[in-house]
Coordinates of C-alpha atoms in Angstrom, one line a residue:
Chain A
M1 CA 17.7 8.0 1.1
A2 CA 15.1 8.0 -1.6
I3 CA 15.1 5.0 -3.9
T4 CA 13.6 5.5 -7.2
F5 CA 13.0 3.1 -10.0
S6 CA 13.0 3.8 -13.7
T7 CA 10.4 1.9 -15.4
G8 CA 12.8 1.8 -18.2
D9 CA 14.8 -0.4 -16.0
L10 CA 12.0 -2.9 -16.0
A11 CA 12.4 -3.2 -19.7
Q12 CA 16.2 -3.1 -19.7
A13 CA 16.5 -5.3 -16.7
T14 CA 17.1 -8.3 -18.7
K15 CA 19.8 -6.9 -20.9
T16 CA 23.2 -8.1 -19.8
S17 CA 25.3 -5.5 -18.3
R18 CA 29.0 -5.3 -19.1
Q19 CA 30.7 -8.1 -17.2
G20 CA 34.4 -7.3 -17.2
K21 CA 37.0 -9.7 -18.4
E22 CA 35.3 -13.0 -17.8
A23 CA 33.4 -13.9 -21.0
R24 CA 31.1 -16.8 -20.3
P25 CA 29.7 -18.1 -17.0
T26 CA 31.3 -21.3 -15.8
L27 CA 29.7 -24.2 -14.1
R28 CA 31.1 -23.0 -10.8
S29 CA 29.8 -19.5 -11.3
T30 CA 26.4 -20.8 -12.3
L31 CA 26.2 -22.9 -9.2
T32 CA 27.2 -19.9 -7.1
G33 CA 24.8 -17.7 -8.9
W34 CA 21.8 -20.0 -8.3
A35 CA 22.9 -20.4 -4.7
F36 CA 22.3 -16.7 -4.3
C37 CA 19.3 -16.3 -6.5
G38 CA 17.6 -19.7 -6.4
P39 CA 15.7 -19.5 -3.1
A40 CA 14.0 -16.1 -3.8
T41 CA 13.3 -17.1 -7.4
L42 CA 11.8 -20.4 -6.4
V43 CA 9.5 -18.8 -3.8
I44 CA 8.4 -16.0 -6.2
L45 CA 7.8 -18.3 -9.2
G46 CA 6.1 -20.8 -7.0
L47 CA 3.8 -18.3 -5.4
S48 CA 3.2 -16.0 -8.4
V49 CA 3.9 -17.4 -11.9
F50 CA 2.6 -20.9 -11.1
P51 CA -0.6 -19.7 -9.4
A52 CA -1.2 -17.1 -12.1
G53 CA -1.2 -19.8 -14.7
W54 CA -3.3 -22.0 -12.5
A55 CA -5.8 -19.2 -12.0
F56 CA -6.4 -19.3 -15.8
V57 CA -7.0 -23.0 -15.8
L58 CA -9.4 -22.5 -12.9
S59 CA -11.2 -19.8 -14.9
L60 CA -12.1 -22.5 -17.4
Q61 CA -13.6 -24.7 -14.7
K62 CA -16.6 -25.1 -12.6
N63 CA -15.0 -25.4 -9.2
D64 CA -16.5 -25.2 -5.7
L65 CA -13.2 -25.8 -3.9
I66 CA -14.5 -29.1 -2.6
T67 CA -15.9 -31.5 -5.2
P68 CA -13.8 -32.4 -8.3
S69 CA -13.8 -29.6 -10.9
V70 CA -15.4 -29.8 -14.3
N71 CA -14.0 -28.2 -17.5
V72 CA -16.5 -25.7 -18.9
G73 CA -14.3 -23.9 -21.5
F74 CA -14.9 -20.2 -21.7
S75 CA -18.4 -20.3 -20.4
N76 CA -17.4 -18.5 -17.2
Y77 CA -16.3 -15.6 -19.3
Q78 CA -19.5 -15.7 -21.3
T79 CA -21.6 -15.7 -18.1
L80 CA -19.4 -12.8 -16.9
A81 CA -20.2 -10.7 -19.9
Q82 CA -23.9 -11.0 -19.1
D83 CA -23.8 -10.8 -15.3
P84 CA -25.6 -7.7 -14.0
D85 CA -23.9 -8.0 -10.7
M86 CA -20.5 -7.9 -12.5
F87 CA -21.5 -4.8 -14.3
A88 CA -22.7 -3.2 -11.1
A89 CA -19.4 -4.0 -9.5
A90 CA -17.5 -2.7 -12.4
W91 CA -19.6 0.5 -12.3
H92 CA -18.9 1.0 -8.5
T93 CA -15.2 0.5 -9.1
L94 CA -15.2 2.9 -12.0
F95 CA -17.1 5.5 -9.9
Y96 CA -14.6 5.1 -7.1
A97 CA -11.7 5.5 -9.5
L98 CA -13.2 8.5 -11.1
M99 CA -13.7 10.2 -7.7
Y100 CA -10.5 8.9 -6.0
V101 CA -7.8 9.2 -8.7
P102 CA -8.2 12.9 -9.8
T103 CA -8.7 14.1 -6.2
S104 CA -5.7 12.2 -4.9
V105 CA -3.5 13.4 -7.7
L106 CA -4.6 17.0 -7.7
G107 CA -4.8 17.1 -3.9
G108 CA -1.3 15.5 -3.7
L109 CA 0.1 18.2 -6.1
L110 CA -1.5 21.0 -4.1
L111 CA -0.2 19.7 -0.8
A112 CA 3.2 19.0 -2.2
I113 CA 3.6 22.6 -3.5
A114 CA 2.5 23.9 -0.1
L115 CA 4.9 21.5 1.7
N116 CA 7.7 22.5 -0.6
R117 CA 7.7 26.0 0.7
P118 CA 10.3 26.9 3.4
I119 CA 7.7 27.9 6.0
R120 CA 7.5 27.4 9.7
F121 CA 6.0 24.2 11.1
Q122 CA 6.7 22.5 7.8
W123 CA 8.0 19.3 9.6
F124 CA 4.8 19.3 11.7
Y125 CA 2.5 19.5 8.6
R126 CA 4.4 16.8 6.9
T127 CA 4.3 14.5 9.9
C128 CA 0.5 15.0 10.2
I129 CA -0.2 14.3 6.5
F130 CA 2.0 11.3 6.3
V131 CA 1.1 9.6 9.6
P132 CA -2.2 8.0 8.4
F133 CA -0.1 6.0 6.0
V134 CA 0.9 3.5 8.8
A135 CA -2.7 2.9 9.8
S136 CA -3.9 -0.5 8.5
A137 CA -7.1 -0.9 6.4
A138 CA -8.7 -2.6 9.4
A139 CA -7.9 0.2 11.8
T140 CA -8.8 2.8 9.2
G141 CA -12.1 1.1 8.5
I142 CA -13.1 0.8 12.2
L143 CA -12.1 4.4 12.8
A144 CA -14.2 5.5 9.8
N145 CA -17.2 3.5 11.1
F146 CA -16.8 5.5 14.3
V147 CA -16.4 8.9 12.7
F148 CA -19.3 8.3 10.3
D149 CA -21.5 6.5 12.7
E150 CA -25.1 7.6 12.0
K151 CA -26.0 8.4 15.6
F152 CA -22.9 9.2 17.6
G153 CA -20.3 9.8 14.9
A154 CA -18.3 13.0 14.7
A155 CA -19.4 13.8 11.2
N156 CA -23.1 14.0 12.0
N157 CA -22.4 15.8 15.2
L158 CA -20.5 18.5 13.3
L159 CA -23.5 18.8 10.9
R160 CA -25.8 19.1 13.9
L161 CA -23.6 21.9 15.3
L162 CA -23.8 23.7 12.0
H163 CA -27.6 23.1 11.9
L164 CA -27.4 21.0 8.8
P165 CA -29.4 17.9 8.1
Q166 CA -28.1 14.6 9.3
Q167 CA -26.7 12.2 6.8
G168 CA -26.7 8.4 6.4
F169 CA -23.1 8.3 5.2
L170 CA -22.0 4.6 5.1
T171 CA -25.6 3.5 5.4
D172 CA -26.9 5.5 2.5
T173 CA -26.7 3.9 -0.9
H174 CA -25.9 7.2 -2.6
Q175 CA -23.2 8.3 -0.1
A176 CA -21.4 5.1 1.0
M177 CA -19.0 5.0 -2.0
M178 CA -18.2 8.7 -1.6
V179 CA -17.4 8.2 2.1
I180 CA -15.0 5.3 1.1
V181 CA -13.3 7.7 -1.3
I182 CA -12.8 10.2 1.5
I183 CA -11.4 7.5 3.8
S184 CA -9.0 6.3 1.1
L185 CA -7.8 9.8 0.5
W186 CA -7.1 10.2 4.2
G187 CA -5.1 7.0 4.2
S188 CA -3.2 7.2 0.9
I189 CA -2.9 10.8 -0.3
G190 CA 0.5 10.9 1.4
F191 CA 1.9 8.8 -1.4
C192 CA 0.9 11.3 -4.1
V193 CA 2.2 14.2 -2.0
L194 CA 5.5 12.4 -1.7
T195 CA 5.9 11.6 -5.4
Y196 CA 5.2 15.2 -6.2
L197 CA 7.5 16.5 -3.5
A198 CA 10.3 14.4 -4.9
A199 CA 9.6 15.7 -8.4
L200 CA 9.4 19.3 -7.3
Q201 CA 12.8 19.0 -5.6
D202 CA 14.3 17.5 -8.8
I203 CA 13.4 20.6 -10.8
S204 CA 16.6 22.5 -11.3
Q205 CA 16.6 25.9 -9.6
D206 CA 18.6 27.3 -12.6
I207 CA 15.6 27.0 -15.0
V208 CA 13.4 28.8 -12.4
D209 CA 16.0 31.5 -11.9
A210 CA 16.4 31.9 -15.6
A211 CA 12.7 32.4 -16.1
L212 CA 12.6 34.9 -13.2
V213 CA 15.5 36.9 -14.7
D214 CA 13.6 36.9 -18.0
G215 CA 10.8 38.8 -16.2
A216 CA 8.3 35.9 -15.5
N217 CA 6.2 36.3 -12.5
K218 CA 5.7 33.5 -9.9
W219 CA 2.5 32.2 -11.6
Q220 CA 4.1 32.2 -15.0
V221 CA 7.0 30.3 -13.7
F222 CA 4.7 27.7 -12.2
R223 CA 2.5 27.5 -15.3
H224 CA 5.3 27.4 -17.9
V225 CA 8.3 25.9 -16.1
T226 CA 7.2 23.9 -13.1
L227 CA 4.0 22.3 -14.4
P228 CA 5.5 20.9 -17.7
E229 CA 8.3 19.4 -15.6
L230 CA 5.6 17.6 -13.5
G231 CA 3.9 16.1 -16.6
P232 CA 5.6 12.7 -16.5
V233 CA 5.3 12.2 -12.8
T234 CA 1.6 13.1 -13.1
V235 CA 1.1 10.4 -15.7
F236 CA 2.9 7.8 -13.4
T237 CA 1.0 8.8 -10.3
T238 CA -2.3 8.7 -12.1
V239 CA -1.8 5.3 -13.6
W240 CA -0.4 4.0 -10.3
Q241 CA -3.5 5.3 -8.4
M242 CA -5.8 3.8 -11.1
I243 CA -4.2 0.4 -10.5
A244 CA -4.7 0.9 -6.7
A245 CA -8.3 2.0 -7.3
I246 CA -9.1 -1.1 -9.4
Q247 CA -7.9 -3.3 -6.6
L248 CA -9.9 -1.7 -3.8
F249 CA -11.0 -4.3 -1.4
D250 CA -9.7 -4.0 2.2
L251 CA -11.5 -0.8 3.1
V252 CA -14.8 -2.1 1.7
F253 CA -14.3 -5.2 3.7
T254 CA -13.7 -3.3 6.9
T255 CA -16.4 -0.7 6.5
T256 CA -19.5 -1.6 4.5
K257 CA -18.8 -5.2 3.4
G258 CA -20.5 -4.2 0.1
Q259 CA -23.6 -2.8 1.8
P260 CA -26.0 -1.0 1.8
L261 CA -27.9 -2.9 -0.9
N262 CA -24.6 -4.0 -2.6
S263 CA -23.9 -0.3 -3.5
T264 CA -20.2 -0.6 -2.5
V265 CA -19.5 -4.0 -4.1
T266 CA -16.3 -3.5 -6.1
L267 CA -14.7 -5.9 -8.6
V268 CA -12.3 -7.4 -6.0
F269 CA -15.0 -7.6 -3.4
Y270 CA -17.3 -9.4 -5.9
L271 CA -14.4 -11.7 -6.6
Y272 CA -13.9 -12.4 -2.9
R273 CA -17.6 -13.0 -2.4
M274 CA -17.8 -15.4 -5.4
A275 CA -14.8 -17.4 -4.4
F276 CA -15.0 -17.6 -0.6
M277 CA -18.6 -17.0 0.3
E278 CA -20.4 -18.6 -2.7
F279 CA -17.6 -21.1 -3.5
K280 CA -17.6 -20.4 -7.2
A281 CA -13.8 -20.5 -7.6
G282 CA -13.9 -20.9 -11.4
Y283 CA -16.2 -18.0 -11.9
A284 CA -14.2 -15.9 -9.5
S285 CA -11.0 -16.7 -11.3
A286 CA -12.5 -15.4 -14.5
I287 CA -13.2 -12.1 -12.6
A288 CA -9.6 -12.2 -11.4
Y289 CA -8.4 -12.5 -15.0
V290 CA -10.5 -9.5 -16.1
I291 CA -8.9 -7.5 -13.2
F292 CA -5.5 -8.8 -14.3
A293 CA -6.0 -7.8 -17.9
I294 CA -6.9 -4.2 -16.9
T295 CA -3.9 -4.0 -14.5
M296 CA -1.6 -5.4 -17.3
V297 CA -2.8 -2.8 -19.8
L298 CA -2.2 0.0 -17.3
T299 CA 1.3 -1.4 -16.3
L300 CA 2.4 -1.9 -19.9
F301 CA 1.3 1.7 -20.7
M302 CA 3.4 2.9 -17.8
V303 CA 6.5 0.9 -19.0
W304 CA 6.0 2.2 -22.5
Y305 CA 5.6 5.8 -21.3
G306 CA 8.7 5.4 -19.0
K307 CA 10.8 4.3 -22.0
K308 CA 9.4 7.1 -24.1
T309 CA 10.1 9.9 -21.7
K310 CA 13.1 8.2 -19.9
V311 CA 11.8 9.6 -16.7
E312 CA 12.6 8.1 -13.3
A313 CA 9.6 7.1 -11.3
F314 CA 9.1 4.3 -8.9
Chain B
M1 CA 9.6 33.7 -1.4
A2 CA 7.0 32.3 1.0
V3 CA 4.4 35.0 0.4
T4 CA 2.6 35.1 -2.9
R5 CA 3.2 38.1 -5.0
A6 CA -0.5 39.1 -5.2
T7 CA -0.4 40.3 -1.6
K8 CA 0.6 44.0 -1.6
Y9 CA 0.5 44.4 2.1
K10 CA 2.9 42.2 4.1
V11 CA 1.3 39.3 5.9
P12 CA 3.5 38.2 8.9
F13 CA 3.2 34.6 7.9
S14 CA 2.9 32.5 4.7
L15 CA -0.6 32.2 3.3
W16 CA 0.1 28.5 2.7
H17 CA -0.6 28.0 6.5
F18 CA -4.3 28.6 5.7
L19 CA -4.2 25.4 3.6
L20 CA -1.8 23.4 5.6
A21 CA -3.0 23.9 9.1
P22 CA -6.6 22.7 8.6
T23 CA -5.4 19.9 6.4
A24 CA -2.9 18.7 8.9
L25 CA -5.5 18.7 11.6
V26 CA -8.0 16.7 9.5
F27 CA -5.3 14.1 9.0
V28 CA -4.1 13.8 12.5
I29 CA -7.3 14.4 14.6
P30 CA -8.9 11.0 13.8
L31 CA -5.8 9.3 15.2
V32 CA -5.7 11.5 18.3
W33 CA -9.4 10.9 18.8
M34 CA -8.9 7.2 18.4
I35 CA -6.4 7.2 21.2
L36 CA -8.6 9.4 23.5
T37 CA -11.7 7.4 22.8
S38 CA -10.0 4.2 23.8
F39 CA -9.8 5.7 27.3
M40 CA -13.4 7.1 27.4
P41 CA -16.2 5.4 29.3
D42 CA -19.2 4.7 27.0
T43 CA -21.2 7.5 28.7
D44 CA -18.7 9.9 27.2
I45 CA -19.0 8.5 23.7
N46 CA -22.7 8.0 23.4
R47 CA -23.9 11.5 24.3
F48 CA -24.7 14.8 22.4
P49 CA -22.3 16.3 21.7
P50 CA -19.7 13.6 22.4
R51 CA -16.6 14.6 24.3
F52 CA -13.2 15.0 22.6
W53 CA -11.4 14.8 25.9
P54 CA -12.4 12.0 28.3
S55 CA -14.2 13.0 31.5
T56 CA -12.2 10.3 33.3
F57 CA -9.5 8.1 31.9
S58 CA -10.9 4.6 31.9
V59 CA -9.0 1.5 30.9
G60 CA -12.2 -0.5 30.5
G61 CA -11.6 -0.8 26.8
Y62 CA -8.2 -2.5 27.3
S63 CA -9.3 -4.7 30.1
G64 CA -12.4 -5.7 27.9
L65 CA -10.0 -6.6 25.1
W66 CA -8.0 -8.7 27.5
T67 CA -11.0 -10.7 28.7
D68 CA -13.3 -10.8 25.6
S69 CA -10.8 -11.4 22.9
H70 CA -7.5 -13.3 22.2
I71 CA -5.7 -9.9 21.7
V72 CA -2.5 -11.2 23.2
L73 CA -2.4 -14.2 20.9
W74 CA -3.3 -12.0 17.9
F75 CA -0.5 -9.6 18.8
R76 CA 1.9 -12.6 19.1
N77 CA 0.8 -13.9 15.8
T78 CA 1.2 -10.6 14.0
L79 CA 4.7 -10.4 15.6
I80 CA 5.6 -13.8 14.3
V81 CA 4.3 -13.1 10.8
S82 CA 6.1 -9.7 10.7
T83 CA 9.4 -11.0 12.1
A84 CA 9.4 -14.0 9.6
G85 CA 8.5 -11.7 6.7
V86 CA 11.1 -9.1 7.5
L87 CA 13.8 -11.7 8.1
G88 CA 12.8 -13.6 5.0
H89 CA 12.9 -10.5 2.9
L90 CA 16.2 -9.3 4.2
A91 CA 17.9 -12.6 3.6
L92 CA 16.4 -13.7 0.3
C93 CA 16.0 -10.3 -1.4
S94 CA 19.6 -9.2 -0.6
L95 CA 21.1 -12.5 -1.7
A96 CA 19.1 -12.6 -4.9
G97 CA 19.5 -8.9 -5.5
Y98 CA 23.2 -9.2 -5.3
G99 CA 23.3 -12.3 -7.5
F100 CA 21.2 -10.7 -10.2
A101 CA 23.2 -7.5 -10.0
R102 CA 26.8 -8.9 -9.9
L103 CA 27.1 -12.6 -10.5
K104 CA 27.4 -14.3 -13.9
F105 CA 25.5 -17.5 -14.4
Y106 CA 23.4 -19.4 -16.9
G107 CA 19.7 -18.7 -16.6
R108 CA 20.2 -15.4 -15.0
N109 CA 18.4 -13.2 -17.5
M110 CA 15.5 -15.7 -17.8
G111 CA 15.1 -16.0 -14.1
F112 CA 15.2 -12.2 -13.6
F113 CA 12.8 -11.6 -16.4
L114 CA 10.3 -14.0 -15.0
M115 CA 10.7 -12.6 -11.5
V116 CA 10.3 -9.0 -12.4
G117 CA 7.3 -9.8 -14.6
T118 CA 5.5 -11.0 -11.5
I119 CA 5.4 -7.4 -10.2
M120 CA 2.5 -6.9 -12.6
V121 CA 0.5 -9.8 -11.2
P122 CA -2.1 -8.5 -8.7
T123 CA -2.6 -10.3 -5.4
Q124 CA -6.3 -10.9 -6.2
L125 CA -5.3 -13.2 -9.0
L126 CA -3.3 -15.3 -6.7
M127 CA -5.8 -15.6 -3.9
I128 CA -7.8 -18.6 -5.1
P129 CA -4.9 -20.8 -6.4
T130 CA -2.9 -20.1 -3.3
F131 CA -5.8 -21.0 -1.1
I132 CA -6.2 -24.3 -3.0
L133 CA -2.4 -24.9 -2.8
F134 CA -2.4 -24.2 0.9
S135 CA -5.4 -26.6 1.4
K136 CA -3.6 -29.3 -0.4
F137 CA -0.5 -29.0 1.8
G138 CA -2.5 -28.7 5.0
A139 CA -1.3 -25.1 5.5
I140 CA -4.8 -23.6 6.1
N141 CA -5.2 -22.6 9.7
T142 CA -1.5 -22.8 10.5
M143 CA 0.8 -19.8 11.0
A144 CA 2.6 -20.8 7.8
A145 CA -0.3 -19.6 5.6
P146 CA 0.0 -15.8 6.4
I147 CA 3.8 -16.1 6.5
I148 CA 4.7 -17.9 3.2
P149 CA 3.4 -15.2 0.8
W150 CA 5.6 -12.7 2.7
L151 CA 8.9 -14.6 2.7
T152 CA 10.2 -12.6 -0.3
S153 CA 8.9 -10.5 -3.1
A154 CA 9.9 -9.6 -6.6
F155 CA 9.7 -5.9 -5.6
G156 CA 12.2 -6.4 -2.8
V157 CA 14.7 -8.3 -5.1
F158 CA 14.3 -5.7 -7.7
M159 CA 15.0 -2.9 -5.2
M160 CA 18.0 -4.6 -3.8
R161 CA 19.4 -5.3 -7.3
Q162 CA 19.1 -1.6 -8.2
F163 CA 20.9 -0.7 -5.0
F164 CA 23.8 -3.2 -5.6
L165 CA 24.2 -2.0 -9.2
S166 CA 24.9 1.5 -7.9
L167 CA 27.8 0.3 -5.8
P168 CA 31.3 0.6 -7.2
R169 CA 32.7 -2.7 -8.4
D170 CA 36.3 -2.0 -7.1
L171 CA 35.3 -2.8 -3.5
E172 CA 34.5 -6.4 -4.4
D173 CA 37.5 -6.9 -6.5
A174 CA 39.7 -5.8 -3.6
G175 CA 37.9 -8.3 -1.4
R176 CA 38.4 -11.1 -4.0
L177 CA 42.1 -10.3 -4.2
D178 CA 42.3 -10.8 -0.5
G179 CA 41.0 -14.3 -1.0
C180 CA 37.4 -13.9 0.1
S181 CA 34.8 -16.4 -1.2
Q182 CA 31.9 -15.0 -3.2
F183 CA 29.7 -15.2 -0.1
G184 CA 32.5 -13.7 2.0
V185 CA 32.6 -10.7 -0.3
F186 CA 28.8 -10.4 0.0
W187 CA 28.8 -10.8 3.7
H188 CA 31.8 -8.8 4.8
I189 CA 32.0 -6.1 2.1
I190 CA 28.6 -5.6 0.4
L191 CA 26.1 -6.1 3.2
P192 CA 27.6 -3.5 5.5
L193 CA 27.3 -0.9 2.7
A194 CA 23.7 -1.9 2.1
K195 CA 22.3 -0.8 5.5
P196 CA 20.2 2.0 4.2
A197 CA 18.6 -0.2 1.5
L198 CA 18.1 -3.0 4.0
A199 CA 16.4 -0.5 6.4
T200 CA 14.0 0.6 3.6
L201 CA 13.3 -3.1 2.7
A202 CA 12.7 -3.9 6.4
I203 CA 10.2 -1.1 6.9
F204 CA 8.5 -1.9 3.6
T205 CA 8.0 -5.5 4.7
L206 CA 7.1 -4.5 8.3
L207 CA 4.3 -2.2 7.0
G208 CA 3.1 -4.9 4.6
T209 CA 3.1 -7.8 7.0
W210 CA 1.8 -5.9 10.0
N211 CA -1.2 -4.5 8.1
D212 CA -1.9 -7.4 5.8
L213 CA -5.5 -8.5 5.8
I214 CA -6.0 -10.5 2.7
W215 CA -3.8 -13.5 3.4
P216 CA -4.9 -14.2 7.0
L217 CA -8.5 -13.5 5.9
I218 CA -8.6 -16.3 3.3
S219 CA -6.4 -18.8 5.2
I220 CA -7.2 -18.5 8.9
S221 CA -10.5 -19.3 10.5
D222 CA -9.3 -20.4 14.0
E223 CA -9.7 -17.4 16.3
K224 CA -6.6 -18.2 18.2
L225 CA -4.5 -17.9 15.0
Y226 CA -5.9 -14.6 13.9
T227 CA -3.5 -11.8 13.3
L228 CA -4.3 -8.4 14.8
Q229 CA -5.8 -7.0 11.6
L230 CA -8.0 -10.0 11.0
G231 CA -8.9 -10.2 14.7
L232 CA -10.0 -6.6 14.7
A233 CA -11.9 -6.8 11.5
N234 CA -13.9 -9.7 12.8
F235 CA -14.2 -8.4 16.3
Q236 CA -15.9 -5.3 14.8
G237 CA -18.6 -7.5 13.4
T238 CA -19.7 -8.7 16.8
R239 CA -19.1 -5.5 18.8
R240 CA -20.6 -3.0 16.4
T241 CA -21.0 0.0 18.7
Q242 CA -18.7 -0.8 21.6
W243 CA -16.4 2.0 20.5
Q244 CA -14.2 2.1 23.5
L245 CA -13.4 -1.6 23.1
L246 CA -12.9 -1.2 19.3
M247 CA -10.7 1.9 19.6
A248 CA -8.6 0.2 22.3
G249 CA -8.0 -2.6 19.7
N250 CA -7.2 -0.1 17.1
V251 CA -4.6 1.5 19.4
V252 CA -3.0 -1.8 20.1
A253 CA -2.8 -2.6 16.4
T254 CA -1.6 0.8 15.3
L255 CA 0.6 2.2 18.1
P256 CA 3.7 0.1 17.4
L257 CA 3.9 1.4 13.9
L258 CA 2.9 4.9 14.9
V259 CA 5.8 5.0 17.4
A260 CA 8.1 3.5 14.8
F261 CA 7.0 6.1 12.3
L262 CA 7.6 9.0 14.6
A263 CA 11.0 7.6 15.6
A264 CA 12.2 6.9 12.1
Q265 CA 10.1 9.2 10.0
K266 CA 12.8 9.7 7.3
Q267 CA 13.2 6.0 6.6
F268 CA 9.4 5.5 6.6
V269 CA 8.9 8.3 4.1
A270 CA 11.6 6.8 1.9
T271 CA 9.6 3.6 1.9
M272 CA 6.3 5.3 1.1
T273 CA 7.6 6.5 -2.3
F274 CA 7.6 3.0 -3.7
S275 CA 4.8 1.3 -1.8
G276 CA 1.9 3.4 -2.9
M277 CA -0.5 0.5 -2.9
K278 CA -2.4 0.3 0.3
G279 CA -5.9 -1.0 1.1

């Protein structure tokens, strides 16, 4: 069973659906309703809406998590706008996103097309490509440290076998982020493959047959029938992967911890370092709000696009 | 169909195999190697070229884990967090999902709107205030800290609501005519129909709680209260190159989900489609 969400639903979710004969809720039905919905709503509001608001208040404070906080207005944001470390973190995150998002989307498309063919071993290929999805960031990180270990790692051994020069990988400032991109692809490309597989299976065979009858060859069918049909899902997957890229933290924490020479410090890792290692909770909350703002813009774009195209995704 | 048209001569198998076979191996070999390495003595690992297959199967990694770490406690803690999270999700999300889908009450639209809006809020934004909140309530360094954020989620409620909306209304009306209470209708008629959705929800939560790093990381500092993921991540810091030990830990942390995935691949894959965020 595949469950898909229309982002249009997000927008329409609040519109009342037709409710049969009963016109207005009664006291009794309201009590019943809240008995069903109250607990979950309370937990979610208490752990999301309230902290989200509080985070904004925090971002206007100087707060070391121990001594009483001091209100400092928007000065955290002003400092942020001139903080070279923040710009470095933003650049690393952008670099990661620029590398990770297109490769995961295009790679996902390619693999989905391949996996959509009725060929032998199809189930085996699918299993292999999807299985890393269950590996945690911690396990993936440790495994990556092993494979890319400078001395005994498989990657350098392979290079040695091929008589190629040894690489620093995660210890090289110019390579570390690239290696993290590769690790992320290993762990998460299954998601892109899957969204494309679902989209490919939704394409009506009738259009394809019609094009073939009209004399189109396989490539023309793909170029002029399949590819346009995949447009909306590509937009969604891309935006979704961008949001995921902006939030990169776990893998950095379990591989490089921001090293070497801070070359893999991402926005969220910088936030974590500021909040829980340097105890600048106010400043870190300002960083969090910057990340929130970017995520929000991307999400709203997705909702808008979903309404515009009325396409089912997520 | 399977062979591209460009090939004039007939190839006995699809050319896609040339893409898929190497790719599949790249994805699966690290995991196989992880398991094999956990049984390798260090002399097999630290040599040129290292072995793929162990010369002898040694359980030193696992016994080392047993003596040098609190792996059993970590496993237990993860089990507690996952069980609580899955049960919490199943109960709260299905109740609320049903309420928002079918019941009529004051404040429903407002409540649902607020709740769905929180899907947009990234976890990173919540880390600091939640940490302060937990400190105020003395929840830091207790098992409550990694559990509470996983009790329910807007995503789960939303998913269940979508599912309940797709069920025909007649079934419930029949139940009501038979004199069932609202909860009776939900429990006896609706829930049995919701098994596929509940399975997806359970797997989604299991994956999230089992692999969660961020909440334990910020709220637990007592080694005995670590979850598997936090324990491993920190263990790595002190045992940098003891690969046999680290891989054994990886196997302990990954194998349960790996087995579950192989046993119920279809359900796991259904979950993947809407939980793209990982790591």
